[in-house]
XYZ file of C-alpha atoms in Angstrom:
579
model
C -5.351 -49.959 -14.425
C -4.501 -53.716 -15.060
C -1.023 -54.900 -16.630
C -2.294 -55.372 -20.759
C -0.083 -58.168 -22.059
C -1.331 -57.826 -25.503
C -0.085 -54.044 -25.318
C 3.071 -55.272 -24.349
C 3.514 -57.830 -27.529
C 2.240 -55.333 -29.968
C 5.438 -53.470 -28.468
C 7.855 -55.826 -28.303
C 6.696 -56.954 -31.589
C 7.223 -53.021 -32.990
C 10.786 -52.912 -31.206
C 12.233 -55.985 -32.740
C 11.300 -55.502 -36.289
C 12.543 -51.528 -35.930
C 15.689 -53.077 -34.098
C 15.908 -56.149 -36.813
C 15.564 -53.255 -39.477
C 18.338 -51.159 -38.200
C 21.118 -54.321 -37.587
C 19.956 -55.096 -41.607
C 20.833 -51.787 -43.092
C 24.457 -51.982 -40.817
C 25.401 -55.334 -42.469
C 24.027 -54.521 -45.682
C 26.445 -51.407 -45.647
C 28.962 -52.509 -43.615
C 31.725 -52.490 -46.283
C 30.355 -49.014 -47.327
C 33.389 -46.187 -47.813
C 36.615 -46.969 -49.102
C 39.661 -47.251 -46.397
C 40.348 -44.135 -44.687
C 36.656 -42.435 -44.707
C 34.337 -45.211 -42.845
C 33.633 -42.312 -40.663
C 32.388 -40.136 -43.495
C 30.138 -42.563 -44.314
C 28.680 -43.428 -41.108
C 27.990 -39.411 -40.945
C 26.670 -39.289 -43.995
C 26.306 -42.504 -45.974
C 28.387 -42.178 -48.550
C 26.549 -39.354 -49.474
C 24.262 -41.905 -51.972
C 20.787 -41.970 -50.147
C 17.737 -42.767 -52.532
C 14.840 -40.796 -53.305
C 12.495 -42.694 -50.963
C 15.035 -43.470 -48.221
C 16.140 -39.744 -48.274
C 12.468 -38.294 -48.100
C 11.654 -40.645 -45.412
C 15.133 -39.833 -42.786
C 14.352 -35.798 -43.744
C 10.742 -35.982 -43.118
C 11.364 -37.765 -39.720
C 14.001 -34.761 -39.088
C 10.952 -33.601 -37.087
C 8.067 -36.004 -37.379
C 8.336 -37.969 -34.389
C 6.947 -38.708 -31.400
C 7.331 -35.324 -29.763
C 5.862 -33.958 -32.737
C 2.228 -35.890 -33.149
C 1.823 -35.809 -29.423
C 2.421 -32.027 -28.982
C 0.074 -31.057 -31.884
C -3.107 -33.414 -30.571
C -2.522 -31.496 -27.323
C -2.532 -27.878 -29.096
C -5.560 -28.648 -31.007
C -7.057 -30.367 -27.534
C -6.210 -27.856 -25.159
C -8.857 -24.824 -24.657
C -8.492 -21.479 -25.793
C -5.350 -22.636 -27.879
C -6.629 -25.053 -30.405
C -5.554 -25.516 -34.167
C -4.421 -21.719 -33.869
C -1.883 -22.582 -31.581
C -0.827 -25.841 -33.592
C 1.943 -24.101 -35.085
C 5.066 -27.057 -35.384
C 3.108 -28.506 -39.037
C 3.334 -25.567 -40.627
C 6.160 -23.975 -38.866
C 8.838 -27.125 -39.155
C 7.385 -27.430 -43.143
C 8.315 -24.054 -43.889
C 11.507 -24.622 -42.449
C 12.270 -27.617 -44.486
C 11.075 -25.595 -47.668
C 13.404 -22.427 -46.953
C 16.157 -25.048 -45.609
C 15.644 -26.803 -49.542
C 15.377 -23.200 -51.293
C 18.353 -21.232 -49.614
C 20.349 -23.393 -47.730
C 20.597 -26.984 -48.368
C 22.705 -26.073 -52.326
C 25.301 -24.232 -50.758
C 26.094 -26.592 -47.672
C 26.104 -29.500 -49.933
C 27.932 -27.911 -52.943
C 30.957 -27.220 -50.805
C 31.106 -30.727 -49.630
C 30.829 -30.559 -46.281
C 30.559 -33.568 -43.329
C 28.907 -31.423 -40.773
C 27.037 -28.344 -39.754
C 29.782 -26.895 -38.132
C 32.275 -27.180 -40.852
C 31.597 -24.021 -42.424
C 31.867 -22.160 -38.941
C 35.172 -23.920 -38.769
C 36.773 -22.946 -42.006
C 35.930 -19.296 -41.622
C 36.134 -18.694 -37.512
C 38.219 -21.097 -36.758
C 37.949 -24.204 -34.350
C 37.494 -22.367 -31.488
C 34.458 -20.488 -32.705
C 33.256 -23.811 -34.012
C 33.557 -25.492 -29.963
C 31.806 -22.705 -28.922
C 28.864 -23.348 -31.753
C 29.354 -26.756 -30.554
C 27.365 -26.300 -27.009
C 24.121 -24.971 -27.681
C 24.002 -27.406 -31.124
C 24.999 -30.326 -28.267
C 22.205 -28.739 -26.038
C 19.591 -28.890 -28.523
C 19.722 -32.619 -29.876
C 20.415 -33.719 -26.287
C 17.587 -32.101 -24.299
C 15.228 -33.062 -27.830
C 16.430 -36.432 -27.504
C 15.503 -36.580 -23.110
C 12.407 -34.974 -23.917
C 11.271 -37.312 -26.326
C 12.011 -40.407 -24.360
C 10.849 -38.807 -21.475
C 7.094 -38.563 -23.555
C 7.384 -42.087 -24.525
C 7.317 -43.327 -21.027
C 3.958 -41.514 -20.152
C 2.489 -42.491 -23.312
C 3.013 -46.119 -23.211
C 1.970 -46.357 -19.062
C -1.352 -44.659 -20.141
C -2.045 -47.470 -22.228
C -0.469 -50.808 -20.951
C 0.369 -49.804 -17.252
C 4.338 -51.226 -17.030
C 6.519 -48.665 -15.101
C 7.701 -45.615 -17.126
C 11.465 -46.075 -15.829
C 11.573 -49.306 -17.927
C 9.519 -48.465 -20.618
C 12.296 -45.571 -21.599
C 15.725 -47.468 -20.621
C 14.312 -50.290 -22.993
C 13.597 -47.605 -25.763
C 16.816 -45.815 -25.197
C 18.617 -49.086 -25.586
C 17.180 -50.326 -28.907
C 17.542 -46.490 -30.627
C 21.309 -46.299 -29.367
C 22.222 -50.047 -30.422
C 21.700 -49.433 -34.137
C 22.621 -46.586 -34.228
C 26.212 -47.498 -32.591
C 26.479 -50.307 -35.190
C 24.880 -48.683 -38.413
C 24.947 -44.687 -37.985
C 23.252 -43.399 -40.839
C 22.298 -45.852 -43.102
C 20.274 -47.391 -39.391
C 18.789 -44.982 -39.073
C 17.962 -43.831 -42.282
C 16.244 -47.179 -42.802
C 14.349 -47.406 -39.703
C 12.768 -44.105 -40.383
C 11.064 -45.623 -43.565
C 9.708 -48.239 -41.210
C 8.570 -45.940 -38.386
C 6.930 -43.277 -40.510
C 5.020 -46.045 -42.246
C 3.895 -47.538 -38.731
C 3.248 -43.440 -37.481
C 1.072 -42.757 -40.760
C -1.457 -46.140 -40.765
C -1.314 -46.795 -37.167
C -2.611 -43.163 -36.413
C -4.995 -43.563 -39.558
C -6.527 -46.774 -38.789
C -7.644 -45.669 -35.354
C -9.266 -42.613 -36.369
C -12.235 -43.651 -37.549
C -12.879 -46.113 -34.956
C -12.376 -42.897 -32.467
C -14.236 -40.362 -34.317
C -17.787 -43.329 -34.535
C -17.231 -43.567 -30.950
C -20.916 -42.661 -29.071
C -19.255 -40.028 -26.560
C -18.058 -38.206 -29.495
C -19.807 -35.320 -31.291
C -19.364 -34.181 -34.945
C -16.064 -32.513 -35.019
C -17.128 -30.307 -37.544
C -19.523 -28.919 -34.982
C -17.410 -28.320 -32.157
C -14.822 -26.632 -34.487
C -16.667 -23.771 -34.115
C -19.249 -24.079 -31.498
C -18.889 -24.810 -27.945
C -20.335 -28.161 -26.896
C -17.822 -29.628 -24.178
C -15.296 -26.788 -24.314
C -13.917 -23.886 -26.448
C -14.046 -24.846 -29.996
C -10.827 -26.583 -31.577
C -9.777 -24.254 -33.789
C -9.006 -22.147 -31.381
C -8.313 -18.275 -31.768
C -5.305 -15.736 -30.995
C -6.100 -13.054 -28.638
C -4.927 -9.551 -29.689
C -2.486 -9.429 -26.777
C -1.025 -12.339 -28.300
C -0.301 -12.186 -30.904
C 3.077 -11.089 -30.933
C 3.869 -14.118 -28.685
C 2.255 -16.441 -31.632
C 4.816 -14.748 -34.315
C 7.747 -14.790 -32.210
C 6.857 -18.587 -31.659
C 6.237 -19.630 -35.252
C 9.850 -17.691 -36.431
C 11.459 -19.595 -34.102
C 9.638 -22.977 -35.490
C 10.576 -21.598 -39.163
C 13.754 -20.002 -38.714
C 15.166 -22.080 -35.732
C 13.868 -25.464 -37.403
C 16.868 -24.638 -39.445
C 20.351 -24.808 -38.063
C 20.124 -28.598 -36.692
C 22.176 -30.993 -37.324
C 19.540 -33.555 -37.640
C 18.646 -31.999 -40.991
C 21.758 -30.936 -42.498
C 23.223 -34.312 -41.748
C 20.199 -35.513 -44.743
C 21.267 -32.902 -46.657
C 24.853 -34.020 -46.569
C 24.208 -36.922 -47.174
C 22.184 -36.484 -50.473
C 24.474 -37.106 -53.940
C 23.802 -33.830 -55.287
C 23.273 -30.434 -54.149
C 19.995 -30.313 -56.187
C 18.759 -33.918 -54.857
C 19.278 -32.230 -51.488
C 16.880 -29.547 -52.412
C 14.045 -31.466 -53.868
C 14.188 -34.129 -50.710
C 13.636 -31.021 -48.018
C 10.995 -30.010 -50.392
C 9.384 -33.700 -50.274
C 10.173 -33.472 -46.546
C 8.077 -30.242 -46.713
C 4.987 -32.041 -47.536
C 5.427 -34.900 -45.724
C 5.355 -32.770 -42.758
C 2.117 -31.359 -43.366
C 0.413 -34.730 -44.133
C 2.018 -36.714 -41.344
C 0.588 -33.718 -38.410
C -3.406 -34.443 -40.660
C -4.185 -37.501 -37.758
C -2.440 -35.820 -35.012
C -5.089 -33.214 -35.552
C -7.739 -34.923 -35.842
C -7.043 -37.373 -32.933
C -6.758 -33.785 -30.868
C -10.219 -32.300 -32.230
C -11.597 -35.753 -31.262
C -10.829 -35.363 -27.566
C -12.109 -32.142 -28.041
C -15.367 -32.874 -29.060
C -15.442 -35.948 -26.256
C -17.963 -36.313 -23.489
C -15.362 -38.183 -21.138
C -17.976 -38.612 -18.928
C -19.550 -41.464 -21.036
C -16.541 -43.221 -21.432
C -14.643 -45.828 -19.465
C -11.774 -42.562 -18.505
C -14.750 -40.760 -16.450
C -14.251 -37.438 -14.952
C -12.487 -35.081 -14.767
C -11.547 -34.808 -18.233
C -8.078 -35.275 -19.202
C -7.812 -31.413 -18.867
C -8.387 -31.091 -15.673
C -6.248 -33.796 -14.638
C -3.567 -32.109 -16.318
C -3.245 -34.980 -18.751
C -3.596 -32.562 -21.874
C -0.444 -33.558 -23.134
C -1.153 -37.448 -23.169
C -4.283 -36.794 -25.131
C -3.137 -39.021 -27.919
C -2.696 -41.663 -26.199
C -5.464 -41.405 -24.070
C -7.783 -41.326 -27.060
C -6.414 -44.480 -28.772
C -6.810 -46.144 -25.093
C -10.440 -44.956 -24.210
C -12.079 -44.425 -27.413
C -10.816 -47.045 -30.030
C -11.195 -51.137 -29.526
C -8.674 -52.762 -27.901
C -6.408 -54.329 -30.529
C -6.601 -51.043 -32.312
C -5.017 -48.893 -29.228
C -2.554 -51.295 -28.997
C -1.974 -50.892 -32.644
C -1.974 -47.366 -32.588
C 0.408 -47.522 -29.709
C 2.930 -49.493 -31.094
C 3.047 -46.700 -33.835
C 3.394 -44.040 -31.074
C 6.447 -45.740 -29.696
C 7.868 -46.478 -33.302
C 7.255 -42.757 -33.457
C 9.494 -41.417 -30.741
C 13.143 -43.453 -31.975
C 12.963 -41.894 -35.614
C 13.388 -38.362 -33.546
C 15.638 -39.906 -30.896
C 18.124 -41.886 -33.209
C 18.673 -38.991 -35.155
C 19.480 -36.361 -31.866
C 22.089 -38.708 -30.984
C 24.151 -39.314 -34.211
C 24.062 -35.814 -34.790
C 25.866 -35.040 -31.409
C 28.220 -37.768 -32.039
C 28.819 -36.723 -35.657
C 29.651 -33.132 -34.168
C 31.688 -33.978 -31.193
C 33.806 -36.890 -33.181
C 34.391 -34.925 -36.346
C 34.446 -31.196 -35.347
C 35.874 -31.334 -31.162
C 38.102 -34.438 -31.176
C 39.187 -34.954 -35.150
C 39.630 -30.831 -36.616
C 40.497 -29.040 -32.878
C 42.191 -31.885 -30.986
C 43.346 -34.952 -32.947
C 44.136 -33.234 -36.705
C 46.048 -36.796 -37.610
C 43.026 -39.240 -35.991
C 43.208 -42.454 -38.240
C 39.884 -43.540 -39.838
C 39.673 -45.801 -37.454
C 39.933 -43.775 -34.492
C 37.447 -41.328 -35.471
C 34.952 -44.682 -36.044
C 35.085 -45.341 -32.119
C 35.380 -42.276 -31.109
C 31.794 -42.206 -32.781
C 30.396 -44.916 -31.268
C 31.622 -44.626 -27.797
C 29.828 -40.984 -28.061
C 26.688 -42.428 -29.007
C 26.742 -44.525 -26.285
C 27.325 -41.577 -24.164
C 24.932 -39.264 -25.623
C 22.324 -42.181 -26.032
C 22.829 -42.891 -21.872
C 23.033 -39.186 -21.081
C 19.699 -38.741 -22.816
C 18.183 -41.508 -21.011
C 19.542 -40.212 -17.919
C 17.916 -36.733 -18.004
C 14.698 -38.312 -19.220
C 14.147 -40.139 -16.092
C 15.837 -37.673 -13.174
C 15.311 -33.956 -14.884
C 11.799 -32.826 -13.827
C 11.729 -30.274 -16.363
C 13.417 -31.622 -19.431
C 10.599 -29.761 -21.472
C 11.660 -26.718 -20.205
C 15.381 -27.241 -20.961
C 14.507 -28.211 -24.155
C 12.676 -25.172 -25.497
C 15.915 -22.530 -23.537
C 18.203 -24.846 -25.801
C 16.167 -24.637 -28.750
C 15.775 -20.944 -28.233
C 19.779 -20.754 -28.401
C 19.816 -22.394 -31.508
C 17.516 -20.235 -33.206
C 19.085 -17.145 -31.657
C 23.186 -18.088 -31.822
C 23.559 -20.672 -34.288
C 20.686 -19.112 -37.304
C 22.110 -16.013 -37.365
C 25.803 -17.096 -37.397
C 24.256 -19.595 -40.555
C 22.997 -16.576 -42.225
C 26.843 -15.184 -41.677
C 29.163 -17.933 -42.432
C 27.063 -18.764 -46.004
C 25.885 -15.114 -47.175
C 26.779 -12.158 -45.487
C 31.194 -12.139 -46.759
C 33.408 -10.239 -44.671
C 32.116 -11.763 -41.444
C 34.852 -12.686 -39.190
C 35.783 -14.721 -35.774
C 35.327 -11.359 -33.818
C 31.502 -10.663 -34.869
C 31.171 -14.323 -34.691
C 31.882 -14.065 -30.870
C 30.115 -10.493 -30.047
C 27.001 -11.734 -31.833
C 26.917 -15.007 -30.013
C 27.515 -13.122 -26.331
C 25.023 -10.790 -27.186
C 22.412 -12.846 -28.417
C 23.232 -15.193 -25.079
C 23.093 -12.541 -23.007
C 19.465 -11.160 -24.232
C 17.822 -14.577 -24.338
C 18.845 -15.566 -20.767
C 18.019 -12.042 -19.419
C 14.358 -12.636 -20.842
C 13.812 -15.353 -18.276
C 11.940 -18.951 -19.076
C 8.547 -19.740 -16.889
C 9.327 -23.104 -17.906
C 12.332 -23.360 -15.451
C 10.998 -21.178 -13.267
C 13.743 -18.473 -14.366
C 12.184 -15.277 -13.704
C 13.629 -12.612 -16.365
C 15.809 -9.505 -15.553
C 14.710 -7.266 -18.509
C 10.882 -6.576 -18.555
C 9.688 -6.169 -21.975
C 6.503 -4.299 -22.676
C 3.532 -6.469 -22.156
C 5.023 -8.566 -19.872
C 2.521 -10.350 -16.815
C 2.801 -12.700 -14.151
C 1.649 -16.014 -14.247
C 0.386 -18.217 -11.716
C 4.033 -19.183 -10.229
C 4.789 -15.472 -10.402
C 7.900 -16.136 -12.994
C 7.242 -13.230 -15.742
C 5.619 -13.819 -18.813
C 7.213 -12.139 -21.908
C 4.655 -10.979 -24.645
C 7.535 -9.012 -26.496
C 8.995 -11.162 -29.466
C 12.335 -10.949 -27.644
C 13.333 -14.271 -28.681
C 13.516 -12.894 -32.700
C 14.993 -9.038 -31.375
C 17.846 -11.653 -29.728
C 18.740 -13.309 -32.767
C 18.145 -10.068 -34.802
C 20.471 -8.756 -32.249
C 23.407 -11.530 -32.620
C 22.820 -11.119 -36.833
C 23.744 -7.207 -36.989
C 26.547 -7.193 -33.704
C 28.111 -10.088 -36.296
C 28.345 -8.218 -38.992
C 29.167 -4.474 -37.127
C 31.695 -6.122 -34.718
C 33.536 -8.307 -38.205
C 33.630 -4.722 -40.163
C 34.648 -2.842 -37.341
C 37.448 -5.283 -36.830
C 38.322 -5.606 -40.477
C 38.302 -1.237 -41.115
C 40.979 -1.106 -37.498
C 43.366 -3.990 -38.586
C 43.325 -2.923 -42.262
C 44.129 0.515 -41.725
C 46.873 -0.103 -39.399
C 45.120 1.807 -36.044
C 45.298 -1.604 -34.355
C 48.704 -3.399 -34.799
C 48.549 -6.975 -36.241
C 49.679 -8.707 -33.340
C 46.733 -7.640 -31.336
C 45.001 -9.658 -34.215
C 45.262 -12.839 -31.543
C 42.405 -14.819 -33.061
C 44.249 -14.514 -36.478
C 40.657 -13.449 -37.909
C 41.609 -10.389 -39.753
C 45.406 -10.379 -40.092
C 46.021 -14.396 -40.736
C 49.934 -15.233 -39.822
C 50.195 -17.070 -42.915
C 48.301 -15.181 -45.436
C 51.041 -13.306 -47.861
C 48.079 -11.043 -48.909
C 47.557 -9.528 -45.412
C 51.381 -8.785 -44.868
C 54.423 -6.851 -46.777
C 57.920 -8.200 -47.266
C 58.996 -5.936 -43.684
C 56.557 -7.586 -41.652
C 57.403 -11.273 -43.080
C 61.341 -10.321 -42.690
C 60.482 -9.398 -38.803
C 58.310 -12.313 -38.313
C 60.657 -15.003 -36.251
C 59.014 -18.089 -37.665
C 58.694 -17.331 -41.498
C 62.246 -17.969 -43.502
C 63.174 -15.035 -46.416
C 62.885 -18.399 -48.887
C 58.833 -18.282 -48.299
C 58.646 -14.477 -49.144
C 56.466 -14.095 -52.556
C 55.253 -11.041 -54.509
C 52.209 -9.312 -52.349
C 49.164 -9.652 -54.519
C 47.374 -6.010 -54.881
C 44.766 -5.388 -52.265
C 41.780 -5.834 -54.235
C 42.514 -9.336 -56.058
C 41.771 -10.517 -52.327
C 38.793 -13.473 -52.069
C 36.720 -14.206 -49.008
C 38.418 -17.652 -48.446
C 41.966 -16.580 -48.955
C 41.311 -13.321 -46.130
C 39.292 -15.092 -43.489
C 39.629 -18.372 -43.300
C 42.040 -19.666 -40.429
C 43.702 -22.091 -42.052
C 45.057 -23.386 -38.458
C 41.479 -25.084 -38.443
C 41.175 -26.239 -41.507
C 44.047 -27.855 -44.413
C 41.888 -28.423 -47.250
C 42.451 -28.917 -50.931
C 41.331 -25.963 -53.078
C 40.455 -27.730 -56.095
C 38.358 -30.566 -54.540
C 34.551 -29.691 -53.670
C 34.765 -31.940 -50.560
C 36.456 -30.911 -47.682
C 39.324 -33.378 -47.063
C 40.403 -35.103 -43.755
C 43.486 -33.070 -42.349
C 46.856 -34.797 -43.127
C 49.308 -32.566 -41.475
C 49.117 -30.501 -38.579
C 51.016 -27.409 -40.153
């Protein structure tokens, strides 16, 4: 294939104005935040995002690159079709039960971060351990995105992948190291807008191509292959529900989307822009699928691609692209293209301040540094996205199954960090000792089920289960959801149990070493004999004991080692002292 210059202007062209967008929005908020919470408001922009900003950064939570190119190739592929298209609807419901149940209660309580929550009540080491497979799953997203983007623009223009992804890895990272959220809040606007009319322009120049039939006829008939829509065999079919909850469910507990809804200047404007996000999911995944039922219904032997079919040259997963390339006129591929690209940053940007946001607020500010200037916590940001943004990169172009990785990282956010969500906002009595059980267990039973995608053949054989064609068992058992059910009810058994031993005195409160239960500090869990015996509380601190049953969640369980916050302010403050 020859070297396309105009492909590679319509790209450069895309990159600068998405670059020159996201250098704008840092100097136009660049004085943002008063002195002494700059980092708040690179996390969360001051939490004053508009209406149309704010629908635009949550809808492209998940509408990205990753996302239009995986459902063309589930409506292309044969035998799995629009069936098997499950990330519109899945990642829309998600946003809609994020908006109805979760995003009021996270933003009511002020928080900066995902993990604050699992900080207050478990404490800051339970909060580095929800740390990992939160890191895990924006990294690996973020790799397997840019990863994508390589193949996708080489189908089309021909320049070498390893370029094509260092240059897009380089643009995404630089404003988001100078603006954080307001960068990429802005871009998104811009690369949504080039995702929904670049896609849309070249569909009807695809669909009046000669070598394509009527779509509406190969929905349900075969012509070239099975029909698009595609069907879900009885065998199945709990494979396809255990795949959607996770889409649903696991969509959830990212950091990518709570970081919009923290960022929103109400708790009810938080609601009503996942439920705008909602939607726009839906519409944004309408030319994705059509683009896929177009190479569907495609004789690719009367076209300039030839035989085999992309299929058979295991190119299924480029079939976007290859569409746009083969099917549409030359200045609109390139078009469409350029949209593509756009595409893949307004996932990527996002991966990679949410890691940062994490690691500099939650690991190095509230477990490490508890009196980190403003300042400090800034470049402690920025050096992180660098880090996160080259780390990314770096897997993208050596790991040769960064796909795989990515769905075993997702799975562990969907099966650790969901239910421990459902625990830390709902479920009171939960405590750091549940919080760890449930998080083994749910490990333990997810890894044990193996993953064909890394080869990692499983050590518990659920019913149903078969070989494939590498011999690496296939699981047909919704194990995934019996994991996270799992790490839900061990939580909540392991925090009671805990709670009944320590409260009726047949475990001692120093055993109590996580200072879950029996809090060193707290006056109600202690009487006057054990504060006179303690060595490092003076008689002058001794109060009244308040009577057992005037107790409230926050006063028994939260460690306050982890957090110092002010009781009657709704946002959580920066620590001042460290105790």
């Amino acid at each position: 294939m020859a070297f396309h210059v105009e492909g590679l202007v319509a790209i450069i062209v895309f990159y600068l104005a998405i670059l020159a967008v996201g250098i704008w929005a840092a100097w136009k908020t660049k004085n943002t935040g008063s002195e002494g919470d700059r980092s708040e408001a690179i996390i969360v922009g001051g939490r004053d995002i508009g209406l149309l900003v704010g629908a635009f950064t949550m809808t492209a939570t998940w509408v990205g690159g990753g996302y239009i190119n995986g459902t063309a190739e589930a409506v292309y592929v044969p035998g799995y079709g629009l069936a098997w298209a499950q990330a519109p609807i899945g990642y829309s419901l998600s946003l809609a039960l994020g908006g109805l149940f979760f995003a009021k209660p996270m933003r009511s309580k002020g928080y900066v971060t995902m993990l604050d929550p699992f900080q207050q009540l478990y404490g800051k080491r339970m909060g580095g351990l929800l740390f990992i497979p939160a890191l895990m799953g924006e990294m690996f997203w973020a790799a397997a995105i840019f990863s994508a983007l390589g193949a996708t623009i080489s189908v089309i223009i021909d320049i070498n992948v390893n370029i094509s992804v260092i240059i897009s890895a380089l643009i995404a990272t630089m404003y988001t190291l100078v603006g954080g959220l307001y960068s990429v809040a802005y871009t998104d606007v811009v690369q949504l807008f080039c995702i929904f009319l670049g896609l849309w322009v070249s569909v009807p120049f695809a669909m009046s191509h000669p070598a394509v039939t009527d779509i509406g006829l190969t929905a349900v008939h075969q012509v070239y292959q099975a029909p698009w829509l595609g069907s879900i065999n009885s065998l199945d079919i709990y494979t396809w529900l255990d795949n959607f909850l996770l889409l649903t469910l696991g969509g959830i507990p990212w950091q990518a989307y709570f970081q919009r809804v923290l960022s929103s200047s109400s708790a009810t404007y938080a609601q009503v822009l996942s439920f705008l996000a909602s939607f726009g999911c839906l519409v944004m995944a309408l030319p994705a699928i059509l683009i896929g039922a177009i190479g569907a219904s495609t004789a690719w032997n009367q076209t300039e691609y030839g035989v085999p079919d992309p299929m058979t040259k295991k190119e299924a997963d480029m079939i976007l692209p290859i569409v746009l390339q083969y099917l549409c006129p030359v200045y609109i591929s390139f078009f469409g293209l350029g949209a593509v690209s756009a595409a893949v940053m307004s996932s990527a940007d996002s991966s990679i301040l949410s890691a940062s946001s994490m690691f500099a607020r939650n690991i190095y500010q509230l477990s490490f540094r508890q009196n980190a200037s403003d300042r400090e916590i800034v470049w402690v940001m920025r050096i992180t996205v660098f880090l996160f943004g080259a780390s990314a990169t770096a897997m993208a172009l050596l790991a040769s199954s960064v796909y795989g990785l990515w769905y075993l990282s997702s799975d562990l956010v969907y099966i650790i960090i969901f239910p421990q969500l459902l625990c830390v906002l709902f479920i009171k009595g939960t405590n750091t000792y549940g919080a760890i059980a449930g998080y083994l267990f749910g490990l333990v039973l997810r890894i044990t089920g193996g993953e064909p995608y890394l080869y990692l053949q499983p050590l518990i054989y659920y019913p149903g289960c078969y070989p494939d064609e590498n011999n690496i068992y296939v699981q047909r058992f919704p194990f995934k959801t019996l994991a996270m059910l799992t790490s839900f009810f061990t939580n909540i058994i392991v925090s009671y149990l805990a709670k009944y031993l320590f409260e009726s005195g047949t475990l001692p409160p120093k055993l109590d070493f996580l200072d879950a239960v029996v809090a060193r500090y707290s006056r109600e869990h202690m009487d006057k004999a054990t504060l006179v015996k303690s060595d490092n509380i003076v008689l002058n601190e001794l109060a009244p004991v308040n009577p057992r049953h005037s107790l409230t969640l926050s006063s028994t369980f939260t460690n306050k080692e982890a957090f110092n916050y002010v009781d009657s302010s709704p946002e959580l403050s920066n620590t001042e002292d460290d105790n």
